[in-house]
mmCIF file of C-alpha atoms in Angstrom:
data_model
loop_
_atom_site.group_PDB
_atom_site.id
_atom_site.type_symbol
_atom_site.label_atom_id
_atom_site.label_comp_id
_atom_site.label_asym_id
_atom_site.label_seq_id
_atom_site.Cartn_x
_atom_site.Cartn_y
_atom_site.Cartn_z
ATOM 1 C CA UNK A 136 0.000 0.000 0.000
ATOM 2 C CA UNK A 137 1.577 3.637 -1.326
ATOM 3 C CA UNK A 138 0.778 6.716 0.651
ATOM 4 C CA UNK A 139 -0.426 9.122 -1.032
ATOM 5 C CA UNK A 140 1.503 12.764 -1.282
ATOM 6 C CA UNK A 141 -0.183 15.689 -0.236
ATOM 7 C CA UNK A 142 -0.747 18.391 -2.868
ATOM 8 C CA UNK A 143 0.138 21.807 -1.289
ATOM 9 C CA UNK A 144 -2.060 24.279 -3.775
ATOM 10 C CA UNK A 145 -1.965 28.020 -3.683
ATOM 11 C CA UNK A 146 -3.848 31.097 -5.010
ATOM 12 C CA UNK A 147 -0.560 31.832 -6.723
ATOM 13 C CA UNK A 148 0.539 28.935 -8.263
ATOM 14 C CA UNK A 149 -0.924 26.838 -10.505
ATOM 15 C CA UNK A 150 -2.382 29.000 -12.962
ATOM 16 C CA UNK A 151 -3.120 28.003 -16.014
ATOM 17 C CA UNK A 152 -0.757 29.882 -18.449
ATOM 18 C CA UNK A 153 -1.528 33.282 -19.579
ATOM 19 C CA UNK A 154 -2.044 33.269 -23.749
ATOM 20 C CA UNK A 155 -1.464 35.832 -25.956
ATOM 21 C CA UNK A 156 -4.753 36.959 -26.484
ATOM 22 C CA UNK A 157 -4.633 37.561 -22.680
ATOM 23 C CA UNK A 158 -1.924 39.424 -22.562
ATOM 24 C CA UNK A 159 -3.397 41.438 -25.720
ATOM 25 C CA UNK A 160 -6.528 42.466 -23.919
ATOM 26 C CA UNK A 161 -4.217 43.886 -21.339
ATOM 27 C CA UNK A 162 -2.135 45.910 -23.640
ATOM 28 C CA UNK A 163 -5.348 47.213 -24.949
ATOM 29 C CA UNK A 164 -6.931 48.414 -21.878
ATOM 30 C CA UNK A 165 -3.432 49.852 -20.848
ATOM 31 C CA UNK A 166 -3.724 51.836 -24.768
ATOM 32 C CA UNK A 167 -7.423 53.081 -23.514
ATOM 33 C CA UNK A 168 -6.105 54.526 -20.193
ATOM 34 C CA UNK A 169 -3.651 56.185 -22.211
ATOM 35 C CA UNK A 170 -6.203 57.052 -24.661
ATOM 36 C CA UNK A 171 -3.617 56.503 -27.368
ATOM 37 C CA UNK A 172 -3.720 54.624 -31.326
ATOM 38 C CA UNK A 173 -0.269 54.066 -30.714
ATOM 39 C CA UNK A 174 0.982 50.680 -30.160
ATOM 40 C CA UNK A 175 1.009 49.600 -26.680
ATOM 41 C CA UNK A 176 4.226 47.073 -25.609
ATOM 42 C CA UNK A 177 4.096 45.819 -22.403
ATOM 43 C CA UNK A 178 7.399 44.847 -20.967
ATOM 44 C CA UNK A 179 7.860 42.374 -18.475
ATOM 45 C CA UNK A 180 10.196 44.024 -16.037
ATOM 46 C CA UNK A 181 10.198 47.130 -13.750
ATOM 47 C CA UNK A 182 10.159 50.620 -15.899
ATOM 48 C CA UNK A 183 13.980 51.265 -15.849
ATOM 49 C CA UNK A 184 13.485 48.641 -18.635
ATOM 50 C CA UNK A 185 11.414 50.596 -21.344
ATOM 51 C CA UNK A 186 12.919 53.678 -19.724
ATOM 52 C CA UNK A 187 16.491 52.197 -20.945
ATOM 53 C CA UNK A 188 15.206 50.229 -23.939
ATOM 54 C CA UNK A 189 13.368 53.560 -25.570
ATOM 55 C CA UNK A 190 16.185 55.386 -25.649
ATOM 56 C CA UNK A 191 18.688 52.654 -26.319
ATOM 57 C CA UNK A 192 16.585 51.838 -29.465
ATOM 58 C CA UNK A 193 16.250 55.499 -30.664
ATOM 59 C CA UNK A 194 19.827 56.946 -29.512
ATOM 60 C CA UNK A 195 22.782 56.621 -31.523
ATOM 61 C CA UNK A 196 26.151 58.747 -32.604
ATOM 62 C CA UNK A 197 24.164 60.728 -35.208
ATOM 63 C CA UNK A 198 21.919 61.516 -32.307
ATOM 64 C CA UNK A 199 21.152 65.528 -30.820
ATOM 65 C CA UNK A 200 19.005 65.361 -27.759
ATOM 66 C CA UNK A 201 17.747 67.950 -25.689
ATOM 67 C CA UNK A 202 17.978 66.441 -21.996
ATOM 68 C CA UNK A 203 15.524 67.570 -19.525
ATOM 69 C CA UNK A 204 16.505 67.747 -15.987
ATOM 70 C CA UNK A 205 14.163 68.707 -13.136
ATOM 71 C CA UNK A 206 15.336 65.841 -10.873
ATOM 72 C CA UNK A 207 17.390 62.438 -10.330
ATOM 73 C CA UNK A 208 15.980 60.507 -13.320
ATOM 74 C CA UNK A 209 16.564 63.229 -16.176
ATOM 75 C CA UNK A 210 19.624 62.964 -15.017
ATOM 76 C CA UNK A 211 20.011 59.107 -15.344
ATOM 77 C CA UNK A 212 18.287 59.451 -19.013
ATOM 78 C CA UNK A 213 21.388 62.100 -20.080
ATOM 79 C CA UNK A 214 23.701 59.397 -19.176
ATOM 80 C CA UNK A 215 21.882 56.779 -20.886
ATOM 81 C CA UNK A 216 22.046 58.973 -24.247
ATOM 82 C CA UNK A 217 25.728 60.068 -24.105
ATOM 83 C CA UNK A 218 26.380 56.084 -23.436
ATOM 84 C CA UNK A 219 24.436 55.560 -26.499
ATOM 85 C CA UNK A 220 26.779 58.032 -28.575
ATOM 86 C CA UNK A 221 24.276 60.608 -28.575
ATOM 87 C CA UNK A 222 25.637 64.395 -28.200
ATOM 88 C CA UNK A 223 23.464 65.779 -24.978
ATOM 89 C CA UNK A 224 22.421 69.231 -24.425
ATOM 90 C CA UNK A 225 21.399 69.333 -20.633
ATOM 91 C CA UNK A 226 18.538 71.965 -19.738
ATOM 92 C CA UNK A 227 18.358 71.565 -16.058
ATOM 93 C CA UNK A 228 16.160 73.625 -13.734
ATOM 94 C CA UNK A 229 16.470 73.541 -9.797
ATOM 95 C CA UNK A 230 15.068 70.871 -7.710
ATOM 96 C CA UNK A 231 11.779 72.930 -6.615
ATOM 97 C CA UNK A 232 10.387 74.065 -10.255
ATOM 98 C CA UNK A 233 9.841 72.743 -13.069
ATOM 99 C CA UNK A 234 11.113 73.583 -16.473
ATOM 100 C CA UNK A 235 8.906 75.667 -19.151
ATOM 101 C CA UNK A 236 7.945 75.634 -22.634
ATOM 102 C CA UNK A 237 9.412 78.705 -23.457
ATOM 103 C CA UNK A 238 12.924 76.914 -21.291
ATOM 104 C CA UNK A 239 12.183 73.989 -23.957
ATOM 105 C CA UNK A 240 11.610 76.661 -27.140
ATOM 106 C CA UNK A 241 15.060 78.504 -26.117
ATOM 107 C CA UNK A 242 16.992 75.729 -26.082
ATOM 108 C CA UNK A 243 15.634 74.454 -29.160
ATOM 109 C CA UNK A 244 16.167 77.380 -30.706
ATOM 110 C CA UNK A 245 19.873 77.351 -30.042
ATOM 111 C CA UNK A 246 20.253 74.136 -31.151
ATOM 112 C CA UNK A 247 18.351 73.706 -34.169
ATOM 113 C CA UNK A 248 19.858 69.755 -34.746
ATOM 114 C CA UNK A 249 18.204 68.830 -31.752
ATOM 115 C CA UNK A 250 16.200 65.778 -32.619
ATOM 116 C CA UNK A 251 15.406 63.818 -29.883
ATOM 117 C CA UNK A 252 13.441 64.908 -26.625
ATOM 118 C CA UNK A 253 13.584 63.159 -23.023
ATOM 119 C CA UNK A 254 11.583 64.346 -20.316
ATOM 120 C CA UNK A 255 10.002 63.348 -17.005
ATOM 121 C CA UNK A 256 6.595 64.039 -16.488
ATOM 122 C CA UNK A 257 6.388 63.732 -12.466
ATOM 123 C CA UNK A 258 9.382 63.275 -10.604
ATOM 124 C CA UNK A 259 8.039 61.581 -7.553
ATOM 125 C CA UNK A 260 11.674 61.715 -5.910
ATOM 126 C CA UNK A 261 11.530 65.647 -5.813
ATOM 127 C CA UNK A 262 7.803 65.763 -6.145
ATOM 128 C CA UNK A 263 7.746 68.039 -9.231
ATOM 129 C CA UNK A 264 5.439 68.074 -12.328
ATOM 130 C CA UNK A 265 6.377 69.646 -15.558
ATOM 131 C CA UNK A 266 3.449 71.408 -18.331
ATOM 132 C CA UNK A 267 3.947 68.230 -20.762
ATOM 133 C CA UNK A 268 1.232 69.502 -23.012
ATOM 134 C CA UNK A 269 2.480 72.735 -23.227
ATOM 135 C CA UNK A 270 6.139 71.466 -23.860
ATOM 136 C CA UNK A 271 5.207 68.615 -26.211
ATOM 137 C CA UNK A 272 3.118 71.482 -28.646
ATOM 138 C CA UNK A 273 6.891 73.232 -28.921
ATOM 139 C CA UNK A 274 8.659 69.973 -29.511
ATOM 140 C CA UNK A 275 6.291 68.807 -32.228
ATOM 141 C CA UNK A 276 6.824 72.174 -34.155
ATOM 142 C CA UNK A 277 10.751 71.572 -33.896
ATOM 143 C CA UNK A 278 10.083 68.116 -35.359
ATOM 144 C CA UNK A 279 12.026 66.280 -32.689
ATOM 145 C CA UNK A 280 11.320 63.150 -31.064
ATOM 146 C CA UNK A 281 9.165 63.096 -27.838
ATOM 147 C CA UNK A 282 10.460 60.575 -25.330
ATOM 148 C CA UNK A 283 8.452 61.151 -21.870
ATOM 149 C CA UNK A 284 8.640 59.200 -18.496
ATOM 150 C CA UNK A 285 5.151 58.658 -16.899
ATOM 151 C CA UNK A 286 5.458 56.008 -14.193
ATOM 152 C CA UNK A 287 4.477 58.561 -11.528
ATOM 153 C CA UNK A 288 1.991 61.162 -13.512
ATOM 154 C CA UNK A 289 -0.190 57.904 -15.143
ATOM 155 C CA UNK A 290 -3.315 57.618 -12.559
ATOM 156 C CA UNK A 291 -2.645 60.568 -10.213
ATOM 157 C CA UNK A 292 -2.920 63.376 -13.586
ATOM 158 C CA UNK A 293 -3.823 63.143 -17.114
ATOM 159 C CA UNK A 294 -1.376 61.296 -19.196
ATOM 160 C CA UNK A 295 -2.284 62.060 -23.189
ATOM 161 C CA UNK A 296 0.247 60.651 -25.431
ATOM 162 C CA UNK A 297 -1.839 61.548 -28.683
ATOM 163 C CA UNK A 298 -2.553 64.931 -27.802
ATOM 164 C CA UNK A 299 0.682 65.777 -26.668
ATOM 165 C CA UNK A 300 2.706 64.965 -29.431
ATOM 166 C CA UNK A 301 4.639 62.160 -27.265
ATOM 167 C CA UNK A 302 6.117 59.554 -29.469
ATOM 168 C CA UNK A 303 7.523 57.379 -26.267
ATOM 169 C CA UNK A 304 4.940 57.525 -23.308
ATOM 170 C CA UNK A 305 6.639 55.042 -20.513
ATOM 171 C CA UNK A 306 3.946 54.377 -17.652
ATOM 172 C CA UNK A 307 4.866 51.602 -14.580
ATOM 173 C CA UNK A 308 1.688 50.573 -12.572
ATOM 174 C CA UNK A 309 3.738 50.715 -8.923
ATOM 175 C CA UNK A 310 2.673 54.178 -8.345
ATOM 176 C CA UNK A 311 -0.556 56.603 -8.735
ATOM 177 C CA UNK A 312 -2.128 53.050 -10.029
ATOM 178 C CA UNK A 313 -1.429 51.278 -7.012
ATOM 179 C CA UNK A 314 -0.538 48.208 -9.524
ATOM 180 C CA UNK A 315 2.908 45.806 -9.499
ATOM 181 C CA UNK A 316 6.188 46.808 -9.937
ATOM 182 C CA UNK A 317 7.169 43.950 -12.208
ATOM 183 C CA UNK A 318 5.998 45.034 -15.272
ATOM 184 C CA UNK A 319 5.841 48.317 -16.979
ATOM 185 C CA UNK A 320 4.788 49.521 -20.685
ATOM 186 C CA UNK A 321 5.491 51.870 -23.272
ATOM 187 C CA UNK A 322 3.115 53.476 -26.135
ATOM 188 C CA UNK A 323 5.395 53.832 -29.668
ATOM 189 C CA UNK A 324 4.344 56.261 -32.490
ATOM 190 C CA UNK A 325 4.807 55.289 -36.099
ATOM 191 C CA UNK A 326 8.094 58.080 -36.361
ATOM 192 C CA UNK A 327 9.245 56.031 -32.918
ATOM 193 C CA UNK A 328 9.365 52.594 -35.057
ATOM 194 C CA UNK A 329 10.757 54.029 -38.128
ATOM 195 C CA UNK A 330 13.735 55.976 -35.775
ATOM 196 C CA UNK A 331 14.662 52.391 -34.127
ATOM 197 C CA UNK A 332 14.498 50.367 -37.046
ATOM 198 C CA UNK A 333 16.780 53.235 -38.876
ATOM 199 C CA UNK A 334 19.225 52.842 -36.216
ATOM 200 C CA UNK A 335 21.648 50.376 -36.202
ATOM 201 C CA UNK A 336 22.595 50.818 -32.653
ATOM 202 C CA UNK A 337 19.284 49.710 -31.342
ATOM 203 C CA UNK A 338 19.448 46.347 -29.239
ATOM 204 C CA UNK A 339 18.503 43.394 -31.424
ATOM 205 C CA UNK A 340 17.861 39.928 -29.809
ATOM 206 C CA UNK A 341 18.003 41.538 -26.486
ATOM 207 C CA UNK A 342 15.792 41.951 -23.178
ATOM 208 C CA UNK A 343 16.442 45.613 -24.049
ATOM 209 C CA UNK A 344 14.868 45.326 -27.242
ATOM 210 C CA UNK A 345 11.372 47.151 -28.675
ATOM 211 C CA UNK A 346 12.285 46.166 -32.121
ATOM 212 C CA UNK A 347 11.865 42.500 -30.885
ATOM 213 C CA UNK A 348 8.843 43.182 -29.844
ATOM 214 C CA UNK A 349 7.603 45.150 -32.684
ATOM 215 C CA UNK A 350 8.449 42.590 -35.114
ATOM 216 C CA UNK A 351 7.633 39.324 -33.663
ATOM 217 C CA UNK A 352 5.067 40.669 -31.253
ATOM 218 C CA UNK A 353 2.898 43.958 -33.038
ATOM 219 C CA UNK A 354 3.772 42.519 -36.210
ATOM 220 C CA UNK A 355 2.781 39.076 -36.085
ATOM 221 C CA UNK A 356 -0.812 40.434 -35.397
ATOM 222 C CA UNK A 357 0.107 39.332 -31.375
ATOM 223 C CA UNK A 358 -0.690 35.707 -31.243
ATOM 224 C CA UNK A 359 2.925 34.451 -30.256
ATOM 225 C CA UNK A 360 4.434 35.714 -27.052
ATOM 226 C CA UNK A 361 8.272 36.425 -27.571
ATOM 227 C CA UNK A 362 8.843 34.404 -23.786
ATOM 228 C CA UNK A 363 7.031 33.104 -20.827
ATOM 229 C CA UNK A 364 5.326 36.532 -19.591
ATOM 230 C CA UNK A 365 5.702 37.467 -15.790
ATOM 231 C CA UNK A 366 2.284 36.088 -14.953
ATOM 232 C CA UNK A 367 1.330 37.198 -11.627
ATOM 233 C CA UNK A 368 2.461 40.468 -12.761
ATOM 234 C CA UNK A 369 1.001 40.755 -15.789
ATOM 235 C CA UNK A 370 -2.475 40.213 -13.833
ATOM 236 C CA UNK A 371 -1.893 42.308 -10.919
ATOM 237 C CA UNK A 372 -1.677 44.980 -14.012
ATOM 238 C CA UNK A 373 -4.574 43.673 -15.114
ATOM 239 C CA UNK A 374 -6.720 43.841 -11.701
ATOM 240 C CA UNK A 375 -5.337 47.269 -11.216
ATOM 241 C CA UNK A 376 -6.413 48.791 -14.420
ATOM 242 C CA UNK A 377 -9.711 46.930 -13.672
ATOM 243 C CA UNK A 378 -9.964 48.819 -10.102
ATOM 244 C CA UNK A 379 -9.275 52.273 -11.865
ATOM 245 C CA UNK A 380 -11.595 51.119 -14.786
ATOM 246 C CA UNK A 381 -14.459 50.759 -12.036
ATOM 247 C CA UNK A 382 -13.650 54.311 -10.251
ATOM 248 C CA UNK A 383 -13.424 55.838 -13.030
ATOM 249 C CA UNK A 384 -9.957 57.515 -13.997
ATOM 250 C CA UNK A 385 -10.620 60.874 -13.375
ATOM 251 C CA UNK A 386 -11.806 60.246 -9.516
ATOM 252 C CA UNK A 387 -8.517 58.510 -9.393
ATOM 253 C CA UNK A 388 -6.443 61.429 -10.561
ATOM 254 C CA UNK A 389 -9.001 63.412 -8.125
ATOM 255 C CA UNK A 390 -8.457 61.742 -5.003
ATOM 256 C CA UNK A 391 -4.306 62.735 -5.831
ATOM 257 C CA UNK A 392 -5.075 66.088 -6.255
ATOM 258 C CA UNK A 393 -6.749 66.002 -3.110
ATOM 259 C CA UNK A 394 -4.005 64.078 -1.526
ATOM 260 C CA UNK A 395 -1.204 66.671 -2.270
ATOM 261 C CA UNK A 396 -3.563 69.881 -1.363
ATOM 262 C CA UNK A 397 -3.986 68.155 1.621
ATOM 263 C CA UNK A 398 -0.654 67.832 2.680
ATOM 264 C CA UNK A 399 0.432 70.686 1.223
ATOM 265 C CA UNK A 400 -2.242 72.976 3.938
ATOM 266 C CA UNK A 401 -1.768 70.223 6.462
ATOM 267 C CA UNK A 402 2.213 70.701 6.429
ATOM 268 C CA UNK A 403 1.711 74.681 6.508
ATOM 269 C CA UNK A 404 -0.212 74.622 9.241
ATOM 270 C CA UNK A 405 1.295 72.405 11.399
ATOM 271 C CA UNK A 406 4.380 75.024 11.794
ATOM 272 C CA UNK A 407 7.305 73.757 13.104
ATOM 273 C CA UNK A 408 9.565 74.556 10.265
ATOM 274 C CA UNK A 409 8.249 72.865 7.638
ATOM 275 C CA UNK A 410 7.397 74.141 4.299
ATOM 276 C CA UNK A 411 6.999 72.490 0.608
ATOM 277 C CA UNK A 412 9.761 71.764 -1.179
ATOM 278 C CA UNK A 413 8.203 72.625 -4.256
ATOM 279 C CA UNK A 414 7.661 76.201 -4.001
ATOM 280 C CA UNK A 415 4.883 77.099 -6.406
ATOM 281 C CA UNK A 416 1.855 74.282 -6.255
ATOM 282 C CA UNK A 417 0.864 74.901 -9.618
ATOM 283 C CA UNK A 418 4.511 73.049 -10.172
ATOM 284 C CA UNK A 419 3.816 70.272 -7.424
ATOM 285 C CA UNK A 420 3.291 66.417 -8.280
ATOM 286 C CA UNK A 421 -0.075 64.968 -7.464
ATOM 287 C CA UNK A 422 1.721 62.217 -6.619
ATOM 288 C CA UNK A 423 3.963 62.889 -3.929
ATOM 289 C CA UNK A 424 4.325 65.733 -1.784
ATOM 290 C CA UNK A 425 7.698 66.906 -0.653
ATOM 291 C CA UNK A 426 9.164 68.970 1.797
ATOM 292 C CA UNK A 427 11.617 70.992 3.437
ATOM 293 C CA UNK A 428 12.420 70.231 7.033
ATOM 294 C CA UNK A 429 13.786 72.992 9.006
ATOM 295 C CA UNK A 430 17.404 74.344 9.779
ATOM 296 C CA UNK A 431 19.226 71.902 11.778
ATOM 297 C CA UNK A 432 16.831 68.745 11.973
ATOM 298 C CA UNK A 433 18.370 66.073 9.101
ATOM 299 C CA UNK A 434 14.985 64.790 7.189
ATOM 300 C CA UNK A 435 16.306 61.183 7.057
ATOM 301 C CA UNK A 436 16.233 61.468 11.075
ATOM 302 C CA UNK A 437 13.012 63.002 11.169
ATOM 303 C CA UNK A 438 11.336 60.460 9.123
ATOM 304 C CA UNK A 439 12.844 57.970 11.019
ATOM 305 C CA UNK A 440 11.471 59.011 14.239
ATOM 306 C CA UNK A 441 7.964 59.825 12.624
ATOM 307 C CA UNK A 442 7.660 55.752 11.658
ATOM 308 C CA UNK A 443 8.403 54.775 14.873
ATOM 309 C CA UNK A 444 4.685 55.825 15.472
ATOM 310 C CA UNK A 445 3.459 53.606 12.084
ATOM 311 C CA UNK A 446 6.163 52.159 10.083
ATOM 312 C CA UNK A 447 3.728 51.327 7.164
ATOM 313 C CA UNK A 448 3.057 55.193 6.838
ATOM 314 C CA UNK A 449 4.250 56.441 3.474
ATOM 315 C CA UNK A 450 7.257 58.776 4.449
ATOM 316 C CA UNK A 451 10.443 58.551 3.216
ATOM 317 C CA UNK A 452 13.382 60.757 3.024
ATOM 318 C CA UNK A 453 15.024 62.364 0.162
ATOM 319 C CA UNK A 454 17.460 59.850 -1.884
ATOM 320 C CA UNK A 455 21.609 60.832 -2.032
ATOM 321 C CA UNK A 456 21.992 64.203 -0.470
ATOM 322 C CA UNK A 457 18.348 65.593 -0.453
ATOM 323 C CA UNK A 458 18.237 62.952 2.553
ATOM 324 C CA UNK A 459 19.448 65.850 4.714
ATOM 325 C CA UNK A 460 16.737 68.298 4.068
ATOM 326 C CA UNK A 461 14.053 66.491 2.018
ATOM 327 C CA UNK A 462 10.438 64.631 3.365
ATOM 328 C CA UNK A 463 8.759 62.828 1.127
ATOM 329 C CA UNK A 464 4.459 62.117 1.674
ATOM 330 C CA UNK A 465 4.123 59.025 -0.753
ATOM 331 C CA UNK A 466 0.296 59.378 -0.875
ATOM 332 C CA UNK A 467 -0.291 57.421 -4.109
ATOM 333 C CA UNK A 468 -2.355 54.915 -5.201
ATOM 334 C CA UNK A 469 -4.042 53.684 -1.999
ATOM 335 C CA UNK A 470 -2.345 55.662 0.178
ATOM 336 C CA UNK A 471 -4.181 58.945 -2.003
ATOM 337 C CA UNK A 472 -6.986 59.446 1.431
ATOM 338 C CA UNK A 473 -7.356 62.037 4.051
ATOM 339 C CA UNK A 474 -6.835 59.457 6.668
ATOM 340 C CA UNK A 475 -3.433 58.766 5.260
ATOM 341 C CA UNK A 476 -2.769 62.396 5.039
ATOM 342 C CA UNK A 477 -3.721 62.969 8.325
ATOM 343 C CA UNK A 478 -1.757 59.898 9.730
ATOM 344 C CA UNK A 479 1.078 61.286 8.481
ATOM 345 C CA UNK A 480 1.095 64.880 10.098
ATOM 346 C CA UNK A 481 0.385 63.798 13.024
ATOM 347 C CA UNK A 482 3.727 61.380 12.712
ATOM 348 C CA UNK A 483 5.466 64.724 11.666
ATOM 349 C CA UNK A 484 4.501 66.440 14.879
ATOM 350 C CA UNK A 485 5.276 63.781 17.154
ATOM 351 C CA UNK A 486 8.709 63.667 15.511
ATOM 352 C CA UNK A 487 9.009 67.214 15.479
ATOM 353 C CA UNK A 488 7.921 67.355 19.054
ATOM 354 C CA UNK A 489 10.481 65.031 20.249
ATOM 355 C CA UNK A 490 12.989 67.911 18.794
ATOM 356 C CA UNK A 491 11.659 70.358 21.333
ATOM 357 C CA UNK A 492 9.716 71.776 17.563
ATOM 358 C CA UNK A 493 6.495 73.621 18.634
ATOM 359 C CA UNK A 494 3.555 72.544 16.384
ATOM 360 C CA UNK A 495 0.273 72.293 16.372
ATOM 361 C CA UNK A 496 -1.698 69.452 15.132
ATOM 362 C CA UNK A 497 -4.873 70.060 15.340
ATOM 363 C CA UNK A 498 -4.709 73.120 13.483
ATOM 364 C CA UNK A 499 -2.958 70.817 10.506
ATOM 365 C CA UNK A 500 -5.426 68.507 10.425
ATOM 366 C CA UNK A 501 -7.975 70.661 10.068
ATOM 367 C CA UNK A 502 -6.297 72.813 7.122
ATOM 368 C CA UNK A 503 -5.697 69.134 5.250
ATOM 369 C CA UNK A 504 -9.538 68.805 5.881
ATOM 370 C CA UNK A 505 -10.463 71.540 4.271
ATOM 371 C CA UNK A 506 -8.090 71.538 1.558
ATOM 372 C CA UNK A 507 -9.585 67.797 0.596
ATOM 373 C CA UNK A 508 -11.991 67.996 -2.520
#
């Protein structure tokens, strides 16, 4: 007599695979929150990879681009193009704006060979936006290509690829969406395509590549995956463009704008020192709200002692050296809610209390209150 083995199942394992047409459906949905025509890829790996791949695939030694730098990852894209052979002209605007069409039109304007375009649309890690629509109207009249990071704007403020002009719209779903990290995706225009395939620097054959995935993928009319898809990412994507779907995109964006007004009033009044990093909040991310702690109190510190109270709460110092004078309120995706807000100044005080910091919390609360919409 043979003993029978135990079968240990789980929600997670076990699926049965994911086909193509699956995957499809989810591109397509993705193309419908963008509200784009263009082709939608969907890459199965954190956004650093169409981030890297976009420009890899459009970026070679005959390439001019006009750089964009209002915080850490503008920065990481001008490396990225001068690796690529690419001759970089840098227009970089402190930490606490954001850059301008008319910033965009000069620079063009001196540099009439200029024919590529990277930007970042929200820079969650400085907590930044930049006037995409107005920028991508100047670009299109140069005739340059558009090349735009998303990951933070998609799902916390309008992301318009078509209307914009943008011929390389990156979005991740880890953010405003409140989706997985794993995979990420990237609308292409037709001028995006031609560009790679012209360029015989693009990665061929590669994890890196879009052309791979434009002709064995887009091409083939999308009924052969290129390689076993990251499943339980791919519908995690899929669930969270279903929970947007159901609120409705525009209450989602909503309840960010809320978020940062919020914290923005709440921070204000709570005194103590603190004040937005971003000075203008016309110029301030939905996304994430950051801010300046006061003279002699090191943010990283500061944070540190406000998650003793709730380590799940969504603060976080600045990265590299804004860690000694920059707060970050991560209130995206589910975290976008008064009570979060709230939860969060009140951590602030009791870490700014414990530096001797007069504040008063009630008065923040309230102001974050009344600021919600």
């Amino acid at each position: 007599m043979t003993e029978e083995s135990t079968v240990v199942t789980h929600p997670f394992l076990d699926l049965a695979p994911l086909s193509a047409a699956r995957f499809a459906s989810i591109e397509d949905r993705v193309a419908r929150l963008l509200s784009t025509t263009q082709d939608v890829v969907i890459m199965q790996g954190e956004a650093l990879l169409p981030l890297e791949g976009a420009i890899r695939g459009c970026a070679g030694p005959g390439t001019t681009a006009l750089n964009v730098i209002t915080g850490p990852y503008g920065q990481t894209f001008g490396d990225w193009l001068r690796d690529c052979g690419a001759t970089v002209h840098d227009l970089a605007v402190p930490f606490h704006t954001a850059v301008t069409a008319d910033q965009v039109r000069e620079a063009l304007a001196a540099h009439p060979e200029i024919d590529f375009v990277s930007l970042v649309h929200a820079e969650a890690a400085t907590g930044n936006t930049n006037p995409v629509a107005e920028i991508g109207a100047v670009v299109r009249e140069h005739g340059a290509l558009f090349y735009l990071d998303a990951v933070a704007s998609i799902g916390a403020e309008p992301v318009l690829p078509d209307a914009w002009g943008v011929d390389l719209c990156v979005i991740g779903g880890q953010k405003a969406m409140g989706g997985p990290a794993g995979v990420s995706a990237v609308s292409v225009s037709e001028r995006a395509w031609a560009r790679m395939a012209a360029n015989p620097k693009a990665p061929r054959h590669s994890y890196l590549s879009l052309l791979d995935w434009k002709e064995r993928w887009v091409d083939g009319g999308r009924k052969v995956l290129l390689h076993a898809p990251a499943q339980l990412e791919m519908l995690a994507l899929e669930a969270c463009v279903e929970r947007i779907e159901a609120e409705g995109l525009e209450t989602v964006m909503a309840r960010h704008r809320s978020a940062a007004a919020a914290t923005r009033a709440g921070a204000l009044a709570l005194g103590g020192g603190l004040e937005p990093y971003v000075y203008e909040a016309t110029e301030a991310a939905p996304v994430a709200t950051t801010l300046r702690t006061l003279s002699g109190v090191v943010a990283s510190e500061l944070v540190a002692s406000a998650l003793k109270t709730d380590p799940a709460l969504p603060l976080a110092a600045g990265g590299g050296a804004l860690a000694q004078e920059m707060i970050r309120v991560n209130h995206y995706g589910p975290d976008a809610t008064l009570k979060t807000v709230q939860a969060c100044l009140t951590a602030l005080s009791t870490a700014l209390g414990a530096y001797g910091v007069t504040v008063d919390v009630e008065a923040a609360q309230e102001a974050a209150a009344a600021a919600w919409k």
